Amino acid sequence: MLLGACALVQRFHLIPPPILSIFPFCPLMAEGNVRRVPSLCRNMNVISCTKVTLLFNLSNMFTIILLMAAGALTGHLLRHIRLLRQVEKSASLTVFALLFVLGLSIGSNQLIIENLDRFGWQAAVLATAGTAGSILAAALVVQLFFNKKKEKKA
Amino acid sequence: MKKNIAIVLFFGAGCLAGLLQSGKIDVHGLSLYILYALMFQVGLDMGSNGKLKELLNSLSPKLLLVPTATICGTLLFSAAAALVLSRWSVAECMAVGSGFAYYSLSSILITQLKEASIGLQAATELGTIALLANIFREMTALLCAPLIRKHFGRLAPISAAGVNSMDVLLPAITRCSGKEMIPVAIFHGLLIDLSVPFFVSFFCKL
């Protein structure tokens, strides 16, 4: 699906291939890839980069929604099978697998490992700020808009 | 607690394995397929508990408030972080914040979009910071989900998760906030996912 979409873009020469190559194969930014983009396409980058990324993002999301819907349908049809109650457990096992792969890609990424001590604290400040901000805003929304419903129910 | 230990162990083992191996492996393809498997299982779980209709009926326009809260809260506090980080401007800090834990996308976008204005060196640095900050956010949301739920209400773990509320964080959110939060979490994840390229490029051009 994803590769298909990228191939489509590539076939019609919408975006120079070097930029495309960044997206399907490296989730974490690799320094080499960014630098390898020929300077001729540089000026195009700014415009086309967003387009490719959006395309990638949308096709990826489309697949995810489709899979989820397929899962819901299958689950609904097979809801009497006992084994399905174990899905919750297998889902968290899948998350562990995903975390392992995330660790793998971080551990093997020189850019991250070498820069952790230089940029780590700045990243930590920004991460803390972003997380704290969203948590507080969510708490505010619950307080203002969602607690009344709860009282009604009780 | 047991879950948290498992999370750290799996993640740490992955990091170690990544450090030790020298050759290149196609991690991205692998992670994509695992993600697909996860989403299918999430669907299975939703479909099989027989409350699919109730879940779908619980969607209301009011739920738009949740992604709005995530976006406003994150951007506001990221802007405030610029006070501490004197090297970067307010807009640059907001660009990093508007990755909403989508580390791969935000870091690539920032590096590419910022290169024209602040040069390759600084753009790569900001991209790396975006990468690290958004990974940190994902890990924080994952490890602290029960704590966040306890002190800030049932919507807070969803907001903290950002874009990951629909995939990696969904099992954790379901466990802390209850099954009725699944549609909200997915809806939130989708909207934030769509907003990332928009906000990142907006703040990069500012």
PDB file of C-alpha atoms in Angstrom, chain A:
ATOM      1  CA  MET A   1       0.000   0.000   0.000  1.00  0.00           C
ATOM      2  CA  LEU A   2       2.597   2.429   1.180  1.00  0.00           C
ATOM      3  CA  LEU A   3       5.182   1.295  -1.303  1.00  0.00           C
ATOM      4  CA  GLY A   4       2.506   1.353  -3.957  1.00  0.00           C
ATOM      5  CA  ALA A   5       1.720   4.967  -3.231  1.00  0.00           C
ATOM      6  CA  CYS A   6       5.384   5.879  -3.312  1.00  0.00           C
ATOM      7  CA  ALA A   7       5.909   3.990  -6.549  1.00  0.00           C
ATOM      8  CA  LEU A   8       3.009   5.890  -8.036  1.00  0.00           C
ATOM      9  CA  VAL A   9       4.584   9.181  -7.085  1.00  0.00           C
ATOM     10  CA  GLN A  10       7.912   8.019  -8.417  1.00  0.00           C
ATOM     11  CA  ARG A  11       6.461   6.885 -11.729  1.00  0.00           C
ATOM     12  CA  PHE A  12       4.929  10.237 -12.461  1.00  0.00           C
ATOM     13  CA  HIS A  13       8.090  12.051 -11.403  1.00  0.00           C
ATOM     14  CA  LEU A  14       6.232  14.233  -8.995  1.00  0.00           C
ATOM     15  CA  ILE A  15       9.151  14.204  -6.607  1.00  0.00           C
ATOM     16  CA  PRO A  16      12.802  13.413  -7.281  1.00  0.00           C
ATOM     17  CA  PRO A  17      13.607   9.846  -6.166  1.00  0.00           C
ATOM     18  CA  PRO A  18      16.349  10.773  -3.654  1.00  0.00           C
ATOM     19  CA  ILE A  19      13.830  12.480  -1.412  1.00  0.00           C
ATOM     20  CA  LEU A  20      11.409   9.608  -1.695  1.00  0.00           C
ATOM     21  CA  SER A  21      14.056   7.215  -0.549  1.00  0.00           C
ATOM     22  CA  ILE A  22      14.148   8.895   2.825  1.00  0.00           C
ATOM     23  CA  PHE A  23      10.607   8.021   3.714  1.00  0.00           C
ATOM     24  CA  PRO A  24       9.855   4.364   3.208  1.00  0.00           C
ATOM     25  CA  PHE A  25      13.062   3.002   4.637  1.00  0.00           C
ATOM     26  CA  CYS A  26      14.197   5.095   7.535  1.00  0.00           C
ATOM     27  CA  PRO A  27      11.834   6.052  10.289  1.00  0.00           C
ATOM     28  CA  LEU A  28      14.542   7.840  12.173  1.00  0.00           C
ATOM     29  CA  MET A  29      16.321  10.585  10.389  1.00  0.00           C
ATOM     30  CA  ALA A  30      19.686   9.430   9.145  1.00  0.00           C
ATOM     31  CA  GLU A  31      22.215  12.160   8.652  1.00  0.00           C
ATOM     32  CA  GLY A  32      23.526  10.491   5.518  1.00  0.00           C
ATOM     33  CA  ASN A  33      20.180  10.584   3.838  1.00  0.00           C
ATOM     34  CA  VAL A  34      19.580  14.229   4.476  1.00  0.00           C
ATOM     35  CA  ARG A  35      22.978  15.162   3.136  1.00  0.00           C
ATOM     36  CA  ARG A  36      22.791  12.869   0.130  1.00  0.00           C
ATOM     37  CA  VAL A  37      19.969  14.848  -1.426  1.00  0.00           C
ATOM     38  CA  PRO A  38      21.578  16.492  -4.478  1.00  0.00           C
ATOM     39  CA  SER A  39      21.731  20.235  -4.255  1.00  0.00           C
ATOM     40  CA  LEU A  40      19.778  20.532  -7.499  1.00  0.00           C
ATOM     41  CA  CYS A  41      16.667  19.258  -5.818  1.00  0.00           C
ATOM     42  CA  ARG A  42      17.246  21.235  -2.646  1.00  0.00           C
ATOM     43  CA  ASN A  43      15.006  24.069  -3.581  1.00  0.00           C
ATOM     44  CA  MET A  44      12.271  21.671  -4.514  1.00  0.00           C
ATOM     45  CA  ASN A  45      12.626  19.926  -1.200  1.00  0.00           C
ATOM     46  CA  VAL A  46      10.809  22.426   0.882  1.00  0.00           C
ATOM     47  CA  ILE A  47       7.740  22.229  -1.288  1.00  0.00           C
ATOM     48  CA  SER A  48       7.708  18.566  -2.198  1.00  0.00           C
ATOM     49  CA  CYS A  49       8.864  17.229   1.150  1.00  0.00           C
ATOM     50  CA  THR A  50       5.588  18.156   2.782  1.00  0.00           C
ATOM     51  CA  LYS A  51       3.640  16.621  -0.070  1.00  0.00           C
ATOM     52  CA  VAL A  52       5.433  13.276   0.069  1.00  0.00           C
ATOM     53  CA  THR A  53       5.175  13.203   3.809  1.00  0.00           C
ATOM     54  CA  LEU A  54       1.489  13.928   3.707  1.00  0.00           C
ATOM     55  CA  LEU A  55       0.999  11.208   1.140  1.00  0.00           C
ATOM     56  CA  PHE A  56       2.985   8.782   3.243  1.00  0.00           C
ATOM     57  CA  ASN A  57       1.078   9.790   6.307  1.00  0.00           C
ATOM     58  CA  LEU A  58      -2.322   9.460   4.669  1.00  0.00           C
ATOM     59  CA  SER A  59      -1.674   6.129   2.982  1.00  0.00           C
ATOM     60  CA  ASN A  60      -0.283   4.773   6.224  1.00  0.00           C
ATOM     61  CA  MET A  61      -3.281   5.980   8.158  1.00  0.00           C
ATOM     62  CA  PHE A  62      -5.680   4.619   5.563  1.00  0.00           C
ATOM     63  CA  THR A  63      -4.109   1.164   5.934  1.00  0.00           C
ATOM     64  CA  ILE A  64      -4.362   1.399   9.693  1.00  0.00           C
ATOM     65  CA  ILE A  65      -8.043   2.354   9.677  1.00  0.00           C
ATOM     66  CA  LEU A  66      -8.822  -0.351   7.150  1.00  0.00           C
ATOM     67  CA  LEU A  67      -7.041  -2.973   9.251  1.00  0.00           C
ATOM     68  CA  MET A  68      -8.826  -1.840  12.371  1.00  0.00           C
ATOM     69  CA  ALA A  69     -12.207  -2.006  10.648  1.00  0.00           C
ATOM     70  CA  ALA A  70     -11.383  -5.458   9.288  1.00  0.00           C
ATOM     71  CA  GLY A  71     -10.407  -6.511  12.791  1.00  0.00           C
ATOM     72  CA  ALA A  72     -13.609  -5.133  14.286  1.00  0.00           C
ATOM     73  CA  LEU A  73     -15.702  -6.970  11.708  1.00  0.00           C
ATOM     74  CA  THR A  74     -13.843 -10.243  12.229  1.00  0.00           C
ATOM     75  CA  GLY A  75     -14.055  -9.805  15.981  1.00  0.00           C
ATOM     76  CA  HIS A  76     -17.779  -9.130  15.778  1.00  0.00           C
ATOM     77  CA  LEU A  77     -18.415 -12.206  13.646  1.00  0.00           C
ATOM     78  CA  LEU A  78     -16.275 -14.451  15.815  1.00  0.00           C
ATOM     79  CA  ARG A  79     -17.275 -12.929  19.142  1.00  0.00           C
ATOM     80  CA  HIS A  80     -18.374 -16.283  20.581  1.00  0.00           C
ATOM     81  CA  ILE A  81     -14.948 -17.780  20.318  1.00  0.00           C
ATOM     82  CA  ARG A  82     -13.290 -17.762  23.715  1.00  0.00           C
ATOM     83  CA  LEU A  83      -9.808 -17.319  22.361  1.00  0.00           C
ATOM     84  CA  LEU A  84     -10.666 -13.767  21.370  1.00  0.00           C
ATOM     85  CA  ARG A  85     -10.760 -12.702  25.008  1.00  0.00           C
ATOM     86  CA  GLN A  86      -7.012 -13.200  25.018  1.00  0.00           C
ATOM     87  CA  VAL A  87      -6.537 -10.539  22.369  1.00  0.00           C
ATOM     88  CA  GLU A  88      -5.953  -7.873  25.006  1.00  0.00           C
ATOM     89  CA  LYS A  89      -2.930  -9.803  26.232  1.00  0.00           C
ATOM     90  CA  SER A  90      -1.540 -10.444  22.783  1.00  0.00           C
ATOM     91  CA  ALA A  91      -1.993  -6.750  21.985  1.00  0.00           C
ATOM     92  CA  SER A  92       0.233  -5.726  24.863  1.00  0.00           C
ATOM     93  CA  LEU A  93       2.771  -8.342  23.785  1.00  0.00           C
ATOM     94  CA  THR A  94       2.711  -6.728  20.346  1.00  0.00           C
ATOM     95  CA  VAL A  95       3.405  -3.380  21.986  1.00  0.00           C
ATOM     96  CA  PHE A  96       6.465  -4.914  23.641  1.00  0.00           C
ATOM     97  CA  ALA A  97       7.646  -6.143  20.248  1.00  0.00           C
ATOM     98  CA  LEU A  98       7.131  -2.648  18.875  1.00  0.00           C
ATOM     99  CA  LEU A  99       9.140  -1.174  21.755  1.00  0.00           C
ATOM    100  CA  PHE A 100      11.938  -3.633  21.124  1.00  0.00           C
ATOM    101  CA  VAL A 101      12.089  -2.565  17.481  1.00  0.00           C
ATOM    102  CA  LEU A 102      11.965   1.096  18.518  1.00  0.00           C
ATOM    103  CA  GLY A 103      14.917   0.440  20.825  1.00  0.00           C
ATOM    104  CA  LEU A 104      16.689  -1.345  18.001  1.00  0.00           C
ATOM    105  CA  SER A 105      16.315   1.589  15.648  1.00  0.00           C
ATOM    106  CA  ILE A 106      17.441   4.053  18.314  1.00  0.00           C
ATOM    107  CA  GLY A 107      20.416   1.963  19.428  1.00  0.00           C
ATOM    108  CA  SER A 108      21.659   1.539  15.880  1.00  0.00           C
ATOM    109  CA  ASN A 109      21.208   5.209  14.993  1.00  0.00           C
ATOM    110  CA  GLN A 110      24.557   6.959  15.346  1.00  0.00           C
ATOM    111  CA  LEU A 111      22.970  10.373  15.133  1.00  0.00           C
ATOM    112  CA  ILE A 112      20.980   9.777  18.299  1.00  0.00           C
ATOM    113  CA  ILE A 113      23.642   7.971  20.293  1.00  0.00           C
ATOM    114  CA  GLU A 114      26.377  10.517  19.575  1.00  0.00           C
ATOM    115  CA  ASN A 115      24.201  13.521  20.273  1.00  0.00           C
ATOM    116  CA  LEU A 116      22.404  12.293  23.362  1.00  0.00           C
ATOM    117  CA  ASP A 117      24.691  14.113  25.780  1.00  0.00           C
ATOM    118  CA  ARG A 118      24.754  17.286  23.704  1.00  0.00           C
ATOM    119  CA  PHE A 119      21.074  17.679  22.942  1.00  0.00           C
ATOM    120  CA  GLY A 120      19.551  15.333  25.499  1.00  0.00           C
ATOM    121  CA  TRP A 121      18.697  17.946  28.099  1.00  0.00           C
ATOM    122  CA  GLN A 122      17.188  20.381  25.575  1.00  0.00           C
ATOM    123  CA  ALA A 123      15.043  17.572  24.241  1.00  0.00           C
ATOM    124  CA  ALA A 124      14.091  16.631  27.797  1.00  0.00           C
ATOM    125  CA  VAL A 125      12.987  20.206  28.540  1.00  0.00           C
ATOM    126  CA  LEU A 126      10.838  20.313  25.418  1.00  0.00           C
ATOM    127  CA  ALA A 127       9.396  16.855  26.011  1.00  0.00           C
ATOM    128  CA  THR A 128       8.506  17.673  29.604  1.00  0.00           C
ATOM    129  CA  ALA A 129       6.949  20.972  28.605  1.00  0.00           C
ATOM    130  CA  GLY A 130       4.857  19.426  25.839  1.00  0.00           C
ATOM    131  CA  THR A 131       3.665  16.496  27.917  1.00  0.00           C
ATOM    132  CA  ALA A 132       2.898  18.634  30.969  1.00  0.00           C
ATOM    133  CA  GLY A 133       1.015  21.181  28.873  1.00  0.00           C
ATOM    134  CA  SER A 134      -1.185  18.590  27.221  1.00  0.00           C
ATOM    135  CA  ILE A 135      -1.893  16.803  30.504  1.00  0.00           C
ATOM    136  CA  LEU A 136      -2.924  20.026  32.230  1.00  0.00           C
ATOM    137  CA  ALA A 137      -5.110  21.063  29.295  1.00  0.00           C
ATOM    138  CA  ALA A 138      -6.784  17.642  29.297  1.00  0.00           C
ATOM    139  CA  ALA A 139      -7.393  17.872  33.042  1.00  0.00           C
ATOM    140  CA  LEU A 140      -8.955  21.274  32.493  1.00  0.00           C
ATOM    141  CA  VAL A 141     -11.229  19.901  29.760  1.00  0.00           C
ATOM    142  CA  VAL A 142     -12.357  17.061  32.022  1.00  0.00           C
ATOM    143  CA  GLN A 143     -13.072  19.545  34.822  1.00  0.00           C
ATOM    144  CA  LEU A 144     -14.981  21.969  32.623  1.00  0.00           C
ATOM    145  CA  PHE A 145     -16.872  19.770  30.197  1.00  0.00           C
ATOM    146  CA  PHE A 146     -16.952  16.130  31.165  1.00  0.00           C
ATOM    147  CA  ASN A 147     -17.600  15.975  34.887  1.00  0.00           C
ATOM    148  CA  LYS A 148     -21.228  17.071  34.668  1.00  0.00           C
ATOM    149  CA  LYS A 149     -22.056  13.995  32.646  1.00  0.00           C
ATOM    150  CA  LYS A 150     -20.547  11.801  35.307  1.00  0.00           C
ATOM    151  CA  GLU A 151     -22.650  13.440  38.040  1.00  0.00           C
ATOM    152  CA  LYS A 152     -25.794  12.887  36.033  1.00  0.00           C
ATOM    153  CA  LYS A 153     -25.014   9.222  35.691  1.00  0.00           C
ATOM    154  CA  ALA A 154     -24.325   8.867  39.406  1.00  0.00           C
TER     155      ALA A 154
END
